[in-house]
């Protein structure tokens, strides 16, 4: 198979780029020229994985099929996992697909291309911590669903236990760790409403952060407000606490042991080590090194999103955030269309930080919007911040579904919650 444009990875950036290019080239021409590859058959916005894990978001309602998105946006989709990538030959191979019984459903496939874009994201950085592989990760939809199934089992066990306590330890006080802790508190509160007095149990959550404060990449004011909000919800926030080892029933930290029935690792990000074997320059975090036009070390190969180390300012790289992937997809759409017409986009990619928003559950949030409103940082909190956070999710859907379908999806989600409740207990 040969395509003019092959995009590997259907996350926020990769999917938006495929949708933009497909619509730009037109339905019939786009499907022949643009190919999106992902190892999952459906898409869910990665910043909502903590909601899937807690059960406050139903992935089977929220997830959207790549094949259907391709049909409506004018690109082709192929299910597969990248195994080899040859930038010189402009050729890649995809792993064979097998069923649960080991039967080969699709053989190994080879694809050639004219222009290649890598948007394969990143994973968790375990920092060589002993036993860290025992912790639950939230890298993919499958991870969140696996944690949710284990969470429901732990809920049931705690409700019939003698001490009526369930303990969760979350390693990492970044956005994922903070938002997950708040969402778990809300899920537990919803659950208690369906239990009799004799089955009610206490949920103890501890967020463990090695740095002096949570949300270290965000402004101090946001971190302070988030810490206060979590502590009011009953979450224990332990800072300056380095995790020394992970055990089946506890965390071993520099501040002592923390007992836990469930342990989630949400500290640090690192791209896959296999990236080093793709013939492109990478950094120590296995990210592809790109220039200010998102070009890798090989001609006609670009990278965007979490897997790319793009220069920013003061020697820093563009942060691994959804808004960065969104901006990079918009830039690359223009750059690649220019190349298709034998031209070149002369302007470099410039990342604009529009601020940070953190969801704290229960119609609460905190955030800072950059520029214009009351100074460089316009601080918002409460329901306004929660609405702003939700608007980011809707804006992503608008980019891939359009305004009408996004409105329909939002309405369907609201009506479903009215019928079956917000918490998914199955």
Short mmCIF file of N, CA and C in Angstrom, two decimals, residues 193-302:
data_model
loop_
_atom_site.label_atom_id
_atom_site.label_comp_id
_atom_site.label_asym_id
_atom_site.label_seq_id
_atom_site.Cartn_x
_atom_site.Cartn_y
_atom_site.Cartn_z
N UNK A 193 -24.59 6.66 47.85
CA UNK A 193 -26.02 6.92 47.76
C UNK A 193 -26.82 5.69 47.43
N UNK A 194 -26.18 4.64 46.92
CA UNK A 194 -26.88 3.41 46.55
C UNK A 194 -26.67 2.29 47.57
N UNK A 195 -25.93 2.56 48.64
CA UNK A 195 -25.61 1.52 49.62
C UNK A 195 -26.39 1.73 50.91
N UNK A 196 -26.69 0.64 51.57
CA UNK A 196 -27.29 0.72 52.88
C UNK A 196 -26.26 1.11 53.93
N UNK A 197 -26.72 1.50 55.12
CA UNK A 197 -25.81 1.95 56.17
C UNK A 197 -24.77 0.91 56.53
N UNK A 198 -25.16 -0.36 56.50
CA UNK A 198 -24.22 -1.42 56.90
C UNK A 198 -23.15 -1.69 55.86
N UNK A 199 -23.31 -1.14 54.64
CA UNK A 199 -22.32 -1.37 53.59
C UNK A 199 -21.48 -0.13 53.28
N UNK A 200 -21.75 0.95 53.92
CA UNK A 200 -20.98 2.17 53.65
C UNK A 200 -19.54 2.01 54.14
N UNK A 201 -18.62 2.55 53.38
CA UNK A 201 -17.20 2.45 53.75
C UNK A 201 -16.51 3.77 53.46
N UNK A 202 -15.36 3.96 54.08
CA UNK A 202 -14.58 5.18 53.92
C UNK A 202 -13.54 5.00 52.81
N UNK A 203 -13.34 6.04 52.02
CA UNK A 203 -12.32 6.02 50.97
C UNK A 203 -11.19 6.95 51.37
N UNK A 204 -10.01 6.40 51.56
CA UNK A 204 -8.82 7.18 51.89
C UNK A 204 -7.93 7.28 50.65
N UNK A 205 -7.68 8.50 50.19
CA UNK A 205 -6.84 8.71 49.01
C UNK A 205 -5.64 9.54 49.42
N UNK A 206 -4.46 9.09 48.98
CA UNK A 206 -3.23 9.83 49.24
C UNK A 206 -2.54 10.13 47.92
N UNK A 207 -2.26 11.40 47.67
CA UNK A 207 -1.49 11.81 46.49
C UNK A 207 -0.05 12.05 46.95
N UNK A 208 0.89 11.34 46.32
CA UNK A 208 2.29 11.39 46.72
C UNK A 208 3.09 12.11 45.64
N UNK A 209 3.75 13.20 45.99
CA UNK A 209 4.51 14.01 45.05
C UNK A 209 5.92 14.22 45.57
N UNK A 210 6.92 13.96 44.71
CA UNK A 210 8.31 14.11 45.13
C UNK A 210 8.73 15.57 45.21
N UNK A 211 8.08 16.45 44.47
CA UNK A 211 8.43 17.87 44.46
C UNK A 211 7.81 18.58 45.68
N UNK A 212 8.20 19.85 45.91
CA UNK A 212 7.67 20.59 47.06
C UNK A 212 6.17 20.89 46.99
N UNK A 213 5.56 20.81 45.78
CA UNK A 213 4.13 21.07 45.66
C UNK A 213 3.56 20.27 44.50
N UNK A 214 2.24 20.12 44.50
CA UNK A 214 1.58 19.48 43.37
C UNK A 214 1.49 20.47 42.22
N UNK A 215 1.17 19.95 41.03
CA UNK A 215 1.02 20.78 39.83
C UNK A 215 2.23 21.70 39.63
N UNK A 216 3.41 21.09 39.69
CA UNK A 216 4.64 21.86 39.62
C UNK A 216 4.83 22.64 38.33
N UNK A 217 4.21 22.18 37.24
CA UNK A 217 4.37 22.87 35.96
C UNK A 217 3.42 24.05 35.81
N UNK A 218 2.49 24.21 36.75
CA UNK A 218 1.49 25.27 36.66
C UNK A 218 1.77 26.36 37.69
N UNK A 219 1.14 27.51 37.55
CA UNK A 219 1.38 28.61 38.49
C UNK A 219 1.11 28.22 39.94
N UNK A 220 1.85 28.87 40.86
CA UNK A 220 1.74 28.58 42.29
C UNK A 220 0.29 28.73 42.79
N UNK A 221 -0.41 29.75 42.31
CA UNK A 221 -1.76 30.01 42.79
C UNK A 221 -2.69 28.85 42.48
N UNK A 222 -2.54 28.25 41.29
CA UNK A 222 -3.36 27.10 40.93
C UNK A 222 -3.05 25.93 41.84
N UNK A 223 -1.75 25.69 42.09
CA UNK A 223 -1.35 24.59 42.96
C UNK A 223 -1.90 24.76 44.37
N UNK A 224 -1.84 25.97 44.89
CA UNK A 224 -2.33 26.23 46.25
C UNK A 224 -3.84 25.99 46.34
N UNK A 225 -4.58 26.51 45.36
CA UNK A 225 -6.03 26.33 45.37
C UNK A 225 -6.40 24.85 45.23
N UNK A 226 -5.69 24.13 44.35
CA UNK A 226 -5.98 22.71 44.16
C UNK A 226 -5.70 21.92 45.43
N UNK A 227 -4.61 22.24 46.10
CA UNK A 227 -4.26 21.54 47.34
C UNK A 227 -5.33 21.74 48.40
N UNK A 228 -5.79 22.98 48.56
CA UNK A 228 -6.84 23.28 49.54
C UNK A 228 -8.12 22.53 49.19
N UNK A 229 -8.48 22.52 47.90
CA UNK A 229 -9.71 21.84 47.48
C UNK A 229 -9.63 20.34 47.74
N UNK A 230 -8.48 19.74 47.45
CA UNK A 230 -8.33 18.30 47.68
C UNK A 230 -8.40 17.97 49.17
N UNK A 231 -7.73 18.76 49.98
CA UNK A 231 -7.71 18.49 51.42
C UNK A 231 -9.11 18.65 52.01
N UNK A 232 -9.88 19.58 51.50
CA UNK A 232 -11.26 19.73 51.95
C UNK A 232 -12.11 18.52 51.58
N UNK A 233 -11.77 17.87 50.50
CA UNK A 233 -12.47 16.65 50.09
C UNK A 233 -12.01 15.42 50.87
N UNK A 234 -10.95 15.58 51.67
CA UNK A 234 -10.44 14.47 52.45
C UNK A 234 -9.25 13.77 51.83
N UNK A 235 -8.70 14.32 50.76
CA UNK A 235 -7.51 13.72 50.12
C UNK A 235 -6.27 14.16 50.88
N UNK A 236 -5.41 13.19 51.21
CA UNK A 236 -4.13 13.51 51.86
C UNK A 236 -3.10 13.82 50.78
N UNK A 237 -2.51 15.00 50.84
CA UNK A 237 -1.50 15.42 49.86
C UNK A 237 -0.14 15.41 50.54
N UNK A 238 0.73 14.51 50.09
CA UNK A 238 2.08 14.40 50.65
C UNK A 238 3.09 14.88 49.63
N UNK A 239 3.75 16.00 49.92
CA UNK A 239 4.78 16.54 49.04
C UNK A 239 6.16 16.27 49.63
N UNK A 240 7.20 16.47 48.81
CA UNK A 240 8.57 16.15 49.21
C UNK A 240 8.68 14.70 49.65
N UNK A 241 7.88 13.85 49.05
CA UNK A 241 7.86 12.43 49.41
C UNK A 241 8.26 11.60 48.18
N UNK A 242 9.45 11.11 48.17
CA UNK A 242 9.93 10.31 47.05
C UNK A 242 9.54 8.85 47.25
N UNK A 243 9.02 8.23 46.20
CA UNK A 243 8.65 6.83 46.26
C UNK A 243 9.90 5.98 46.07
N UNK A 244 10.20 5.16 47.07
CA UNK A 244 11.39 4.31 47.04
C UNK A 244 11.10 2.95 46.44
N UNK A 245 9.89 2.45 46.65
CA UNK A 245 9.52 1.14 46.12
C UNK A 245 8.00 1.01 46.15
N UNK A 246 7.48 0.18 45.25
CA UNK A 246 6.06 -0.12 45.20
C UNK A 246 5.86 -1.57 45.58
N UNK A 247 5.00 -1.81 46.56
CA UNK A 247 4.67 -3.16 46.98
C UNK A 247 3.20 -3.43 46.69
N UNK A 248 2.79 -4.66 46.78
CA UNK A 248 1.42 -5.02 46.44
C UNK A 248 0.40 -4.33 47.33
N UNK A 249 0.76 -4.04 48.57
CA UNK A 249 -0.19 -3.48 49.52
C UNK A 249 0.22 -2.14 50.11
N UNK A 250 1.28 -1.54 49.56
CA UNK A 250 1.73 -0.27 50.14
C UNK A 250 2.76 0.41 49.24
N UNK A 251 2.94 1.72 49.51
CA UNK A 251 4.02 2.48 48.90
C UNK A 251 5.10 2.69 49.95
N UNK A 252 6.33 2.48 49.58
CA UNK A 252 7.45 2.78 50.46
C UNK A 252 8.03 4.12 50.02
N UNK A 253 7.92 5.14 50.89
CA UNK A 253 8.35 6.48 50.52
C UNK A 253 9.40 7.00 51.50
N UNK A 254 9.98 8.15 51.15
CA UNK A 254 10.97 8.78 52.02
C UNK A 254 10.35 9.31 53.30
N UNK A 255 9.02 9.37 53.36
CA UNK A 255 8.31 9.82 54.57
C UNK A 255 7.59 8.67 55.27
N UNK A 256 7.96 7.45 54.91
CA UNK A 256 7.33 6.30 55.54
C UNK A 256 6.41 5.55 54.58
N UNK A 257 5.89 4.43 55.06
CA UNK A 257 5.03 3.59 54.24
C UNK A 257 3.61 4.15 54.19
N UNK A 258 2.96 3.96 53.03
CA UNK A 258 1.56 4.36 52.84
C UNK A 258 0.78 3.13 52.41
N UNK A 259 -0.09 2.58 53.28
CA UNK A 259 -0.86 1.39 52.89
C UNK A 259 -1.83 1.71 51.77
N UNK A 260 -2.05 0.77 50.87
CA UNK A 260 -2.93 1.03 49.72
C UNK A 260 -3.49 -0.28 49.18
N UNK A 261 -4.77 -0.28 48.90
CA UNK A 261 -5.41 -1.40 48.20
C UNK A 261 -5.24 -1.26 46.70
N UNK A 262 -5.18 -0.02 46.21
CA UNK A 262 -4.94 0.26 44.80
C UNK A 262 -3.86 1.33 44.69
N UNK A 263 -2.95 1.13 43.74
CA UNK A 263 -1.87 2.08 43.52
C UNK A 263 -1.87 2.50 42.05
N UNK A 264 -1.89 3.79 41.80
CA UNK A 264 -1.87 4.33 40.44
C UNK A 264 -0.58 5.12 40.26
N UNK A 265 0.11 4.88 39.14
CA UNK A 265 1.34 5.62 38.83
C UNK A 265 1.01 6.69 37.80
N UNK A 266 1.10 7.95 38.22
CA UNK A 266 0.80 9.08 37.33
C UNK A 266 1.91 10.10 37.39
N UNK A 267 3.15 9.64 37.52
CA UNK A 267 4.30 10.54 37.68
C UNK A 267 5.20 10.49 36.45
N UNK A 268 5.34 11.61 35.79
CA UNK A 268 6.30 11.73 34.69
C UNK A 268 5.86 11.07 33.41
N UNK A 269 6.41 11.54 32.30
CA UNK A 269 6.12 10.94 30.99
C UNK A 269 7.44 10.60 30.30
N UNK A 270 7.38 9.58 29.47
CA UNK A 270 8.53 9.15 28.71
C UNK A 270 8.05 8.45 27.45
N UNK A 271 8.61 8.81 26.32
CA UNK A 271 8.22 8.17 25.07
C UNK A 271 8.78 6.75 25.02
N UNK A 272 8.23 5.94 24.12
CA UNK A 272 8.61 4.53 24.03
C UNK A 272 10.08 4.37 23.62
N UNK A 273 10.76 3.38 24.21
CA UNK A 273 12.15 3.11 23.87
C UNK A 273 12.30 2.66 22.42
N UNK A 274 11.26 2.08 21.84
CA UNK A 274 11.32 1.64 20.44
C UNK A 274 11.54 2.82 19.49
N UNK A 275 11.26 4.04 19.96
CA UNK A 275 11.48 5.22 19.10
C UNK A 275 12.94 5.34 18.69
N UNK A 276 13.85 4.81 19.51
CA UNK A 276 15.28 4.91 19.21
C UNK A 276 15.67 4.06 18.00
N UNK A 277 14.82 3.11 17.62
CA UNK A 277 15.14 2.23 16.50
C UNK A 277 14.52 2.63 15.18
N UNK A 278 14.00 3.86 15.11
CA UNK A 278 13.31 4.29 13.90
C UNK A 278 14.19 5.14 12.98
N UNK A 279 15.49 5.22 13.28
CA UNK A 279 16.41 5.95 12.40
C UNK A 279 16.30 7.45 12.49
N UNK A 280 15.75 7.97 13.57
CA UNK A 280 15.59 9.41 13.77
C UNK A 280 16.27 9.83 15.06
N UNK A 281 16.72 11.07 15.14
CA UNK A 281 17.37 11.56 16.36
C UNK A 281 16.35 11.70 17.48
N UNK A 282 16.73 11.22 18.68
CA UNK A 282 15.85 11.30 19.85
C UNK A 282 16.62 11.90 21.03
N UNK A 283 15.88 12.32 22.05
CA UNK A 283 16.51 12.81 23.27
C UNK A 283 16.49 11.72 24.34
N UNK A 284 16.85 12.07 25.57
CA UNK A 284 16.93 11.07 26.64
C UNK A 284 15.57 10.52 27.03
N UNK A 285 14.51 11.28 26.75
CA UNK A 285 13.16 10.81 27.04
C UNK A 285 12.55 10.08 25.85
N UNK A 286 13.40 9.72 24.86
CA UNK A 286 13.00 8.98 23.66
C UNK A 286 12.07 9.77 22.74
N UNK A 287 12.00 11.08 22.92
CA UNK A 287 11.20 11.91 22.03
C UNK A 287 12.00 12.23 20.77
N UNK A 288 11.31 12.36 19.66
CA UNK A 288 11.96 12.71 18.40
C UNK A 288 12.35 14.18 18.43
N UNK A 289 13.59 14.47 18.11
CA UNK A 289 14.05 15.86 18.05
C UNK A 289 13.56 16.50 16.76
N UNK A 290 12.86 17.61 16.89
CA UNK A 290 12.35 18.32 15.72
C UNK A 290 12.81 19.77 15.78
N UNK A 291 12.82 20.43 14.62
CA UNK A 291 13.22 21.83 14.57
C UNK A 291 11.98 22.71 14.73
N UNK A 292 12.14 24.02 14.47
CA UNK A 292 11.02 24.93 14.68
C UNK A 292 9.95 24.82 13.60
N UNK A 293 10.10 23.86 12.69
CA UNK A 293 9.07 23.55 11.71
C UNK A 293 8.52 22.14 11.90
N UNK A 294 8.84 21.55 13.05
CA UNK A 294 8.40 20.22 13.45
C UNK A 294 8.96 19.12 12.56
N UNK A 295 10.06 19.43 11.86
CA UNK A 295 10.71 18.45 11.00
C UNK A 295 11.70 17.63 11.81
N UNK A 296 11.70 16.32 11.61
CA UNK A 296 12.65 15.45 12.28
C UNK A 296 14.00 15.50 11.56
N UNK A 297 14.92 14.63 11.95
CA UNK A 297 16.24 14.60 11.32
C UNK A 297 16.23 14.00 9.93
N UNK A 298 15.11 13.45 9.50
CA UNK A 298 14.98 12.88 8.15
C UNK A 298 14.05 13.75 7.31
N UNK A 299 14.34 13.91 6.03
CA UNK A 299 13.49 14.75 5.18
C UNK A 299 12.09 14.16 5.02
N UNK A 300 11.11 15.04 4.96
CA UNK A 300 9.70 14.68 4.73
C UNK A 300 9.11 13.84 5.86
N UNK A 301 9.72 13.90 7.04
CA UNK A 301 9.18 13.22 8.22
C UNK A 301 9.00 14.26 9.32
N UNK A 302 7.79 14.38 9.85
CA UNK A 302 7.49 15.31 10.93
C UNK A 302 7.05 14.53 12.18
#
